[in-house]
Amino acid sequence: MKKLNLGIVGCGVIGSVHAKCAAASEKIRLVAVADLDKSKAEKVATEHKAEKFYDNPEKLFKDKEIDAVVMALPTGVRGKTALSALKHGKHTLLEKPAAMNMAELKKIAKAADGLLCASCSGRFRTTESSRFITKFIADGNLGNIRHVRCRCVSPAGELPKNAPPPWRVNKAMNGGGFLVNWGVYDMDYLLGITGWTLHPETVLARTWEIPPPFSKYVAAGSDAEEHVAAMILCSNGALFSIERAERVTTSLENTWEIIGSKGSLHIQMLNVKDKKIIFHKADPEKGVSDELIWESDESQCSHHAGILEDFAVAILENKKPLTGLPEAMQLQEFIDSIYESAEKGKAVSRKTSKVCA
């Protein structure tokens, strides 16, 4: 069986996860890993049986045995490194978010020029349930999509014992806060299962930093959001709304819902044991009835392994990845619009890129 010769750049937490998944895959040969901290690179290479390790990404990019790379780096430095990887002719899998902003993502798209470039934001669409939902919606069971909704908020727990990473809630290092840490998964998932038919037209959003009582929960100097809420009117008339927050002053809620003219779906995006998909079906005489249309245990499904396998198959079999550059750019349009509206304090129109009156 032909395998993808893979290199991984970045040997932190997520880089190590990628290495573990690559080592376990029948479709991937883990050739090398790289990190500016040589000891980290050596540790990950040893643990996951990479054949080589480097103390500089450029050395890995020059390795002619490597066909593709994973960019497991903080967003603030990932774009520049990805451009170098593409310049060296490497297919590239970008950690999420795909870029700091649309301008950077366009540079990456231009540099790709025939190479495959994909994003990890599609992790939660690698499961059987997501494929089932995608087909169910595509078959017209919901009718015209009216409202796509996500509300996932979690209250603060006890003060973390370990120091929080400085990049996680930092605009310069991460491109944003919780919207790009977790909201990007929700948006990719919902945009993907609805067939990438939604495009932002008018956007109203607000972001908030961590509540003052929990200021010690984030690194000093953190300036990005821990709470975001947005309403997006799409070009086809549908409404897309998202609220994502962690460590806030509210109770726990995790809701993903798609409402159409003929019915609606309550969905569980995360990989859980008793996963169920409920179809709320409209009947002209009986009103709305609930129907269990899918049920299974997805607790053992690895969204990390799934997105890496999807990347490998796309290259080896010349297929389209779940979230390629066109989809990543569509998603980035949502992200940039949300941040633009929040910064200006007004609704913005993507048609004119100007603040609405």
mmCIF file of C-alpha atoms in Angstrom:
data_model
loop_
_atom_site.group_PDB
_atom_site.id
_atom_site.type_symbol
_atom_site.label_atom_id
_atom_site.label_comp_id
_atom_site.label_asym_id
_atom_site.label_seq_id
_atom_site.Cartn_x
_atom_site.Cartn_y
_atom_site.Cartn_z
ATOM 1 C CA MET A 1 0.000 0.000 0.000
ATOM 2 C CA LYS A 2 1.300 3.414 -0.957
ATOM 3 C CA LYS A 3 1.823 5.716 2.011
ATOM 4 C CA LEU A 4 2.060 9.470 2.397
ATOM 5 C CA ASN A 5 5.535 10.575 3.480
ATOM 6 C CA LEU A 6 4.740 13.089 6.206
ATOM 7 C CA GLY A 7 6.601 15.663 8.249
ATOM 8 C CA ILE A 8 5.240 17.542 11.260
ATOM 9 C CA VAL A 9 6.317 21.072 12.191
ATOM 10 C CA GLY A 10 5.772 21.928 15.837
ATOM 11 C CA CYS A 11 6.198 19.454 18.677
ATOM 12 C CA GLY A 12 3.948 20.949 21.314
ATOM 13 C CA VAL A 13 0.715 19.366 22.530
ATOM 14 C CA ILE A 14 -1.110 19.263 19.189
ATOM 15 C CA GLY A 15 2.035 18.374 17.244
ATOM 16 C CA SER A 16 2.522 15.359 19.472
ATOM 17 C CA VAL A 17 -1.102 14.341 18.849
ATOM 18 C CA HIS A 18 -0.557 14.550 15.099
ATOM 19 C CA ALA A 19 2.588 12.434 15.436
ATOM 20 C CA LYS A 20 0.724 9.796 17.437
ATOM 21 C CA CYS A 21 -2.052 9.624 14.834
ATOM 22 C CA ALA A 22 0.428 9.501 11.956
ATOM 23 C CA ALA A 23 2.375 6.672 13.573
ATOM 24 C CA ALA A 24 -0.824 4.635 13.979
ATOM 25 C CA SER A 25 -2.053 5.203 10.418
ATOM 26 C CA GLU A 26 -1.693 2.599 7.681
ATOM 27 C CA LYS A 27 -1.756 5.392 5.117
ATOM 28 C CA ILE A 28 1.083 7.490 6.549
ATOM 29 C CA ARG A 29 4.830 7.123 6.978
ATOM 30 C CA LEU A 30 6.070 9.544 9.627
ATOM 31 C CA VAL A 31 9.391 10.625 8.154
ATOM 32 C CA ALA A 32 10.333 13.526 10.417
ATOM 33 C CA VAL A 33 9.289 16.100 12.986
ATOM 34 C CA ALA A 34 10.734 19.561 13.615
ATOM 35 C CA ASP A 35 10.760 22.085 16.429
ATOM 36 C CA LEU A 36 13.010 25.015 17.299
ATOM 37 C CA ASP A 37 13.408 23.291 20.663
ATOM 38 C CA LYS A 38 15.531 20.335 19.600
ATOM 39 C CA SER A 39 14.791 18.409 22.792
ATOM 40 C CA LYS A 40 11.048 18.544 22.051
ATOM 41 C CA ALA A 41 11.601 17.333 18.502
ATOM 42 C CA GLU A 42 13.759 14.468 19.698
ATOM 43 C CA LYS A 43 11.234 13.503 22.376
ATOM 44 C CA VAL A 44 8.295 13.391 19.942
ATOM 45 C CA ALA A 45 10.354 11.553 17.328
ATOM 46 C CA THR A 46 11.357 8.922 19.863
ATOM 47 C CA GLU A 47 7.869 8.482 21.318
ATOM 48 C CA HIS A 48 6.164 8.121 17.946
ATOM 49 C CA LYS A 49 8.942 6.485 15.945
ATOM 50 C CA ALA A 50 9.606 9.295 13.475
ATOM 51 C CA GLU A 51 12.640 8.417 11.392
ATOM 52 C CA LYS A 52 14.255 11.841 11.786
ATOM 53 C CA PHE A 53 13.987 15.041 13.774
ATOM 54 C CA TYR A 54 15.103 18.576 12.998
ATOM 55 C CA ASP A 55 15.682 21.731 15.042
ATOM 56 C CA ASN A 56 14.424 23.984 12.255
ATOM 57 C CA PRO A 57 11.393 23.737 9.927
ATOM 58 C CA GLU A 58 13.498 24.776 6.933
ATOM 59 C CA LYS A 59 15.626 21.658 7.314
ATOM 60 C CA LEU A 60 12.493 19.525 7.241
ATOM 61 C CA PHE A 61 11.185 21.335 4.147
ATOM 62 C CA LYS A 62 14.436 20.542 2.321
ATOM 63 C CA ASP A 63 14.061 16.821 3.067
ATOM 64 C CA LYS A 64 13.251 15.297 -0.318
ATOM 65 C CA GLU A 65 11.685 12.210 1.259
ATOM 66 C CA ILE A 66 8.832 14.303 2.628
ATOM 67 C CA ASP A 67 5.785 14.921 0.419
ATOM 68 C CA ALA A 68 3.486 16.688 2.870
ATOM 69 C CA VAL A 69 3.648 18.561 6.163
ATOM 70 C CA VAL A 70 1.389 19.393 9.091
ATOM 71 C CA MET A 71 1.644 22.941 10.450
ATOM 72 C CA ALA A 72 1.166 22.352 14.191
ATOM 73 C CA LEU A 73 2.202 25.875 15.154
ATOM 74 C CA PRO A 74 0.521 28.878 16.815
ATOM 75 C CA THR A 75 -1.482 30.926 14.334
ATOM 76 C CA GLY A 76 0.784 33.956 14.602
ATOM 77 C CA VAL A 77 3.772 32.130 13.096
ATOM 78 C CA ARG A 78 2.003 29.427 11.103
ATOM 79 C CA GLY A 79 1.279 31.435 7.961
ATOM 80 C CA LYS A 80 4.863 32.431 7.242
ATOM 81 C CA THR A 81 6.050 28.878 7.875
ATOM 82 C CA ALA A 82 3.315 27.431 5.660
ATOM 83 C CA LEU A 83 4.368 29.714 2.814
ATOM 84 C CA SER A 84 7.883 28.311 3.075
ATOM 85 C CA ALA A 85 6.569 24.735 3.072
ATOM 86 C CA LEU A 86 4.550 25.403 -0.072
ATOM 87 C CA LYS A 87 7.537 27.103 -1.690
ATOM 88 C CA HIS A 88 9.437 23.842 -1.162
ATOM 89 C CA GLY A 89 6.640 21.907 -2.896
ATOM 90 C CA LYS A 90 5.041 20.306 0.173
ATOM 91 C CA HIS A 91 1.328 19.597 0.440
ATOM 92 C CA THR A 92 0.222 21.340 3.635
ATOM 93 C CA LEU A 93 -2.279 20.676 6.417
ATOM 94 C CA LEU A 94 -2.900 23.814 8.464
ATOM 95 C CA GLU A 95 -3.940 23.691 12.091
ATOM 96 C CA LYS A 96 -7.013 25.726 12.861
ATOM 97 C CA PRO A 97 -7.715 28.521 12.272
ATOM 98 C CA ALA A 98 -6.219 28.293 8.805
ATOM 99 C CA ALA A 99 -4.756 31.802 9.014
ATOM 100 C CA MET A 100 -4.692 35.040 10.988
ATOM 101 C CA ASN A 101 -7.044 36.667 8.485
ATOM 102 C CA MET A 102 -8.229 36.543 4.882
ATOM 103 C CA ALA A 103 -5.237 38.512 3.586
ATOM 104 C CA GLU A 104 -2.844 35.882 4.925
ATOM 105 C CA LEU A 105 -5.004 33.026 3.680
ATOM 106 C CA LYS A 106 -5.035 34.498 0.174
ATOM 107 C CA LYS A 107 -1.224 34.516 0.201
ATOM 108 C CA ILE A 108 -1.256 30.847 1.185
ATOM 109 C CA ALA A 109 -3.763 30.038 -1.567
ATOM 110 C CA LYS A 110 -1.619 31.796 -4.147
ATOM 111 C CA ALA A 111 1.491 29.934 -2.982
ATOM 112 C CA ALA A 112 -0.280 26.549 -3.086
ATOM 113 C CA ASP A 113 -0.476 26.656 -6.910
ATOM 114 C CA GLY A 114 -1.388 23.029 -7.612
ATOM 115 C CA LEU A 115 -0.416 21.665 -4.208
ATOM 116 C CA LEU A 116 -3.068 20.392 -1.822
ATOM 117 C CA CYS A 117 -3.645 22.629 1.173
ATOM 118 C CA ALA A 118 -6.263 21.841 3.823
ATOM 119 C CA SER A 119 -7.364 22.954 7.288
ATOM 120 C CA CYS A 120 -7.919 21.040 10.525
ATOM 121 C CA SER A 121 -11.118 22.998 11.240
ATOM 122 C CA GLY A 122 -13.088 20.134 9.656
ATOM 123 C CA ARG A 123 -12.176 17.674 12.431
ATOM 124 C CA PHE A 124 -15.742 17.051 13.567
ATOM 125 C CA ARG A 125 -16.974 16.258 10.063
ATOM 126 C CA THR A 126 -14.869 13.096 9.828
ATOM 127 C CA THR A 127 -17.462 10.944 11.612
ATOM 128 C CA GLU A 128 -20.234 8.703 10.307
ATOM 129 C CA SER A 129 -22.855 10.904 11.971
ATOM 130 C CA SER A 130 -21.669 14.027 10.165
ATOM 131 C CA ARG A 131 -21.754 12.212 6.832
ATOM 132 C CA PHE A 132 -25.283 11.012 7.586
ATOM 133 C CA ILE A 133 -26.455 14.526 8.471
ATOM 134 C CA THR A 134 -24.838 16.041 5.390
ATOM 135 C CA LYS A 135 -26.685 13.621 3.096
ATOM 136 C CA PHE A 136 -29.942 13.987 5.045
ATOM 137 C CA ILE A 137 -29.883 17.751 4.516
ATOM 138 C CA ALA A 138 -28.691 17.496 0.901
ATOM 139 C CA ASP A 139 -31.643 15.188 0.154
ATOM 140 C CA GLY A 140 -33.990 18.062 1.015
ATOM 141 C CA ASN A 141 -35.483 16.683 4.226
ATOM 142 C CA LEU A 142 -35.325 20.052 5.984
ATOM 143 C CA GLY A 143 -36.610 22.077 3.048
ATOM 144 C CA ASN A 144 -35.192 25.582 2.787
ATOM 145 C CA ILE A 145 -32.696 26.359 5.539
ATOM 146 C CA ARG A 146 -33.970 29.183 7.735
ATOM 147 C CA HIS A 147 -31.786 29.291 10.841
ATOM 148 C CA VAL A 148 -28.478 27.588 11.655
ATOM 149 C CA ARG A 149 -27.736 27.966 15.344
ATOM 150 C CA CYS A 150 -24.965 27.167 17.792
ATOM 151 C CA ARG A 151 -24.874 28.069 21.476
ATOM 152 C CA CYS A 152 -22.047 26.461 23.409
ATOM 153 C CA VAL A 153 -21.121 28.152 26.673
ATOM 154 C CA SER A 154 -19.409 26.825 29.778
ATOM 155 C CA PRO A 155 -19.009 28.340 33.241
ATOM 156 C CA ALA A 156 -15.662 28.812 34.923
ATOM 157 C CA GLY A 157 -14.526 25.936 37.102
ATOM 158 C CA GLU A 158 -11.773 26.024 39.682
ATOM 159 C CA LEU A 159 -8.680 28.111 39.050
ATOM 160 C CA PRO A 160 -6.329 26.034 36.849
ATOM 161 C CA LYS A 161 -3.273 24.657 38.636
ATOM 162 C CA ASN A 162 -1.035 24.938 35.585
ATOM 163 C CA ALA A 163 -0.111 28.251 34.010
ATOM 164 C CA PRO A 164 -2.285 28.962 30.950
ATOM 165 C CA PRO A 165 -0.486 29.142 27.580
ATOM 166 C CA PRO A 166 0.291 32.767 26.665
ATOM 167 C CA TRP A 167 -0.886 32.403 23.054
ATOM 168 C CA ARG A 168 -4.370 31.040 23.698
ATOM 169 C CA VAL A 169 -6.194 34.326 24.312
ATOM 170 C CA ASN A 170 -3.822 36.645 22.481
ATOM 171 C CA LYS A 171 -4.714 38.453 19.263
ATOM 172 C CA ALA A 172 -1.154 38.768 17.958
ATOM 173 C CA MET A 173 -0.218 35.156 18.674
ATOM 174 C CA ASN A 174 -3.526 33.420 17.938
ATOM 175 C CA GLY A 175 -5.500 35.709 15.659
ATOM 176 C CA GLY A 176 -8.227 35.903 18.291
ATOM 177 C CA GLY A 177 -9.602 34.045 21.281
ATOM 178 C CA PHE A 178 -12.325 31.470 21.824
ATOM 179 C CA LEU A 179 -13.923 32.092 18.434
ATOM 180 C CA VAL A 180 -10.859 30.703 16.667
ATOM 181 C CA ASN A 181 -10.066 28.210 19.432
ATOM 182 C CA TRP A 182 -13.450 26.466 19.349
ATOM 183 C CA GLY A 183 -15.996 28.508 17.425
ATOM 184 C CA VAL A 184 -14.123 27.717 14.227
ATOM 185 C CA TYR A 185 -15.056 24.045 14.721
ATOM 186 C CA ASP A 186 -18.746 24.901 15.130
ATOM 187 C CA MET A 187 -18.780 27.076 12.040
ATOM 188 C CA ASP A 188 -16.890 24.585 9.866
ATOM 189 C CA TYR A 189 -19.206 21.803 11.045
ATOM 190 C CA LEU A 190 -22.435 23.710 10.431
ATOM 191 C CA LEU A 191 -21.304 25.256 7.154
ATOM 192 C CA GLY A 192 -20.058 21.872 5.962
ATOM 193 C CA ILE A 193 -23.122 19.777 6.776
ATOM 194 C CA THR A 194 -25.320 22.378 5.068
ATOM 195 C CA GLY A 195 -23.234 21.982 1.918
ATOM 196 C CA TRP A 196 -21.242 25.216 2.134
ATOM 197 C CA THR A 197 -24.307 27.067 0.854
ATOM 198 C CA LEU A 198 -24.127 29.897 3.410
ATOM 199 C CA HIS A 199 -22.237 33.124 2.720
ATOM 200 C CA PRO A 200 -22.206 36.127 5.086
ATOM 201 C CA GLU A 201 -23.997 39.269 3.949
ATOM 202 C CA THR A 202 -24.721 41.326 7.068
ATOM 203 C CA VAL A 203 -22.993 40.613 10.366
ATOM 204 C CA LEU A 204 -23.584 41.911 13.891
ATOM 205 C CA ALA A 205 -21.277 40.620 16.607
ATOM 206 C CA ARG A 206 -19.937 41.307 20.072
ATOM 207 C CA THR A 207 -16.919 39.927 21.883
ATOM 208 C CA TRP A 208 -15.971 40.101 25.549
ATOM 209 C CA GLU A 209 -12.755 39.366 27.398
ATOM 210 C CA ILE A 210 -12.745 37.068 30.417
ATOM 211 C CA PRO A 211 -14.940 38.297 33.320
ATOM 212 C CA PRO A 212 -12.915 40.199 35.977
ATOM 213 C CA PRO A 213 -13.437 37.553 38.718
ATOM 214 C CA PHE A 214 -11.616 35.036 36.506
ATOM 215 C CA SER A 215 -8.761 37.241 35.283
ATOM 216 C CA LYS A 216 -6.166 34.853 36.740
ATOM 217 C CA TYR A 217 -7.501 32.022 34.555
ATOM 218 C CA VAL A 218 -5.704 33.461 31.513
ATOM 219 C CA ALA A 219 -2.114 34.551 30.963
ATOM 220 C CA ALA A 220 -1.134 38.111 31.802
ATOM 221 C CA GLY A 221 -1.554 40.358 28.788
ATOM 222 C CA SER A 222 -4.373 38.306 27.263
ATOM 223 C CA ASP A 223 -6.401 40.636 25.062
ATOM 224 C CA ALA A 224 -8.674 38.368 23.014
ATOM 225 C CA GLU A 225 -12.212 37.178 23.668
ATOM 226 C CA GLU A 226 -13.431 34.386 25.893
ATOM 227 C CA HIS A 227 -17.037 35.081 24.860
ATOM 228 C CA VAL A 228 -18.398 35.830 21.394
ATOM 229 C CA ALA A 229 -21.919 36.190 20.032
ATOM 230 C CA ALA A 230 -22.858 36.892 16.426
ATOM 231 C CA MET A 231 -25.870 36.987 14.134
ATOM 232 C CA ILE A 232 -25.141 36.643 10.428
ATOM 233 C CA LEU A 233 -27.691 37.188 7.690
ATOM 234 C CA CYS A 234 -26.590 35.057 4.754
ATOM 235 C CA SER A 235 -26.966 35.827 1.062
ATOM 236 C CA ASN A 236 -29.618 33.098 0.594
ATOM 237 C CA GLY A 237 -31.817 34.580 3.327
ATOM 238 C CA ALA A 238 -30.845 32.120 6.058
ATOM 239 C CA LEU A 239 -29.738 33.295 9.490
ATOM 240 C CA PHE A 240 -26.579 31.895 11.072
ATOM 241 C CA SER A 241 -26.118 32.567 14.780
ATOM 242 C CA ILE A 242 -23.308 31.524 17.071
ATOM 243 C CA GLU A 243 -22.469 32.060 20.719
ATOM 244 C CA ARG A 244 -19.291 30.502 22.115
ATOM 245 C CA ALA A 245 -17.822 31.085 25.548
ATOM 246 C CA GLU A 246 -15.686 29.461 28.186
ATOM 247 C CA ARG A 247 -14.980 30.451 31.778
ATOM 248 C CA VAL A 248 -17.945 32.812 31.938
ATOM 249 C CA THR A 249 -20.679 33.572 34.462
ATOM 250 C CA THR A 250 -23.394 31.300 33.072
ATOM 251 C CA SER A 251 -24.569 27.700 33.177
ATOM 252 C CA LEU A 252 -23.451 24.979 30.757
ATOM 253 C CA GLU A 253 -25.187 24.642 27.401
ATOM 254 C CA ASN A 254 -24.171 22.869 24.195
ATOM 255 C CA THR A 255 -26.671 23.246 21.349
ATOM 256 C CA TRP A 256 -26.308 22.807 17.603
ATOM 257 C CA GLU A 257 -29.514 23.162 15.584
ATOM 258 C CA ILE A 258 -30.567 23.527 11.964
ATOM 259 C CA ILE A 259 -34.099 24.773 11.288
ATOM 260 C CA GLY A 260 -35.709 24.433 7.870
ATOM 261 C CA SER A 261 -39.121 24.956 6.289
ATOM 262 C CA LYS A 262 -39.986 21.225 6.520
ATOM 263 C CA GLY A 263 -38.296 20.288 9.781
ATOM 264 C CA SER A 264 -35.302 20.774 12.022
ATOM 265 C CA LEU A 265 -32.379 18.832 13.450
ATOM 266 C CA HIS A 266 -30.939 18.812 16.941
ATOM 267 C CA ILE A 267 -27.333 17.676 16.614
ATOM 268 C CA GLN A 268 -24.448 16.658 18.834
ATOM 269 C CA MET A 269 -21.175 17.739 17.212
ATOM 270 C CA LEU A 270 -18.849 16.193 19.768
ATOM 271 C CA ASN A 271 -17.870 12.529 19.747
ATOM 272 C CA VAL A 272 -19.896 11.036 22.599
ATOM 273 C CA LYS A 273 -21.091 7.581 23.619
ATOM 274 C CA ASP A 274 -24.857 7.862 23.211
ATOM 275 C CA LYS A 275 -24.934 10.060 20.139
ATOM 276 C CA LYS A 276 -28.391 10.698 18.730
ATOM 277 C CA ILE A 277 -29.756 12.755 15.870
ATOM 278 C CA ILE A 278 -33.342 13.915 16.351
ATOM 279 C CA PHE A 279 -35.438 15.040 13.383
ATOM 280 C CA HIS A 280 -38.329 17.338 14.267
ATOM 281 C CA LYS A 281 -40.583 16.642 11.294
ATOM 282 C CA ALA A 282 -43.427 18.894 10.171
ATOM 283 C CA ASP A 283 -46.744 17.188 9.397
ATOM 284 C CA PRO A 284 -49.684 19.169 7.922
ATOM 285 C CA GLU A 285 -52.168 17.361 10.192
ATOM 286 C CA LYS A 286 -50.189 16.249 13.258
ATOM 287 C CA GLY A 287 -47.903 19.234 13.661
ATOM 288 C CA VAL A 288 -44.309 18.470 14.644
ATOM 289 C CA SER A 289 -43.240 14.967 15.615
ATOM 290 C CA ASP A 290 -39.826 13.834 16.861
ATOM 291 C CA GLU A 291 -38.043 11.033 15.054
ATOM 292 C CA LEU A 292 -34.774 9.372 16.043
ATOM 293 C CA ILE A 293 -33.010 9.040 12.687
ATOM 294 C CA TRP A 294 -29.501 8.038 13.779
ATOM 295 C CA GLU A 295 -27.957 6.591 16.924
ATOM 296 C CA SER A 296 -24.539 5.169 17.728
ATOM 297 C CA ASP A 297 -21.479 5.325 19.967
ATOM 298 C CA GLU A 298 -18.846 7.707 18.601
ATOM 299 C CA SER A 299 -16.915 8.106 21.837
ATOM 300 C CA GLN A 300 -13.961 6.172 20.418
ATOM 301 C CA CYS A 301 -13.801 8.182 17.198
ATOM 302 C CA SER A 302 -10.694 10.327 16.994
ATOM 303 C CA HIS A 303 -11.336 13.615 15.260
ATOM 304 C CA HIS A 304 -7.579 14.174 15.306
ATOM 305 C CA ALA A 305 -6.875 10.928 13.455
ATOM 306 C CA GLY A 306 -9.840 11.505 11.164
ATOM 307 C CA ILE A 307 -8.654 14.831 9.777
ATOM 308 C CA LEU A 308 -5.131 13.495 9.217
ATOM 309 C CA GLU A 309 -6.518 10.450 7.388
ATOM 310 C CA ASP A 310 -8.700 12.725 5.268
ATOM 311 C CA PHE A 311 -5.622 14.765 4.304
ATOM 312 C CA ALA A 312 -3.630 11.652 3.417
ATOM 313 C CA VAL A 313 -6.435 10.128 1.331
ATOM 314 C CA ALA A 314 -6.971 13.416 -0.508
ATOM 315 C CA ILE A 315 -3.331 13.398 -1.626
ATOM 316 C CA LEU A 316 -2.928 9.684 -2.277
ATOM 317 C CA GLU A 317 -6.222 9.279 -4.138
ATOM 318 C CA ASN A 318 -6.483 12.753 -5.658
ATOM 319 C CA LYS A 319 -9.674 13.565 -3.756
ATOM 320 C CA LYS A 320 -11.066 16.748 -2.288
ATOM 321 C CA PRO A 321 -10.318 17.246 1.432
ATOM 322 C CA LEU A 322 -13.130 18.038 3.860
ATOM 323 C CA THR A 323 -11.922 21.602 4.336
ATOM 324 C CA GLY A 324 -9.734 22.671 1.457
ATOM 325 C CA LEU A 325 -8.699 26.226 0.676
ATOM 326 C CA PRO A 326 -12.049 27.287 -0.875
ATOM 327 C CA GLU A 327 -13.917 26.155 2.248
ATOM 328 C CA ALA A 328 -11.272 27.635 4.559
ATOM 329 C CA MET A 329 -11.646 30.982 2.799
ATOM 330 C CA GLN A 330 -15.435 30.852 3.127
ATOM 331 C CA LEU A 331 -15.034 30.145 6.838
ATOM 332 C CA GLN A 332 -12.460 32.926 7.182
ATOM 333 C CA GLU A 333 -14.992 35.341 5.706
ATOM 334 C CA PHE A 334 -17.296 34.563 8.637
ATOM 335 C CA ILE A 335 -14.471 34.930 11.171
ATOM 336 C CA ASP A 336 -13.188 38.219 9.769
ATOM 337 C CA SER A 337 -16.735 39.596 9.563
ATOM 338 C CA ILE A 338 -17.424 38.755 13.196
ATOM 339 C CA TYR A 339 -14.240 40.407 14.405
ATOM 340 C CA GLU A 340 -14.800 43.450 12.190
ATOM 341 C CA SER A 341 -18.305 43.994 13.539
ATOM 342 C CA ALA A 342 -17.205 43.480 17.138
ATOM 343 C CA GLU A 343 -14.334 45.937 16.747
ATOM 344 C CA LYS A 344 -16.475 48.625 15.117
ATOM 345 C CA GLY A 345 -19.448 48.075 17.406
ATOM 346 C CA LYS A 346 -21.866 48.022 14.465
ATOM 347 C CA ALA A 347 -23.234 45.673 11.864
ATOM 348 C CA VAL A 348 -21.060 45.287 8.786
ATOM 349 C CA SER A 349 -21.958 44.366 5.240
ATOM 350 C CA ARG A 350 -19.737 41.964 3.352
ATOM 351 C CA LYS A 351 -21.047 43.304 0.049
ATOM 352 C CA THR A 352 -19.446 46.683 0.640
ATOM 353 C CA SER A 353 -17.080 45.840 3.535
ATOM 354 C CA LYS A 354 -18.390 49.028 5.126
ATOM 355 C CA VAL A 355 -20.135 49.627 8.422
ATOM 356 C CA CYS A 356 -23.906 49.553 8.015
ATOM 357 C CA ALA A 357 -25.780 52.791 8.694
#
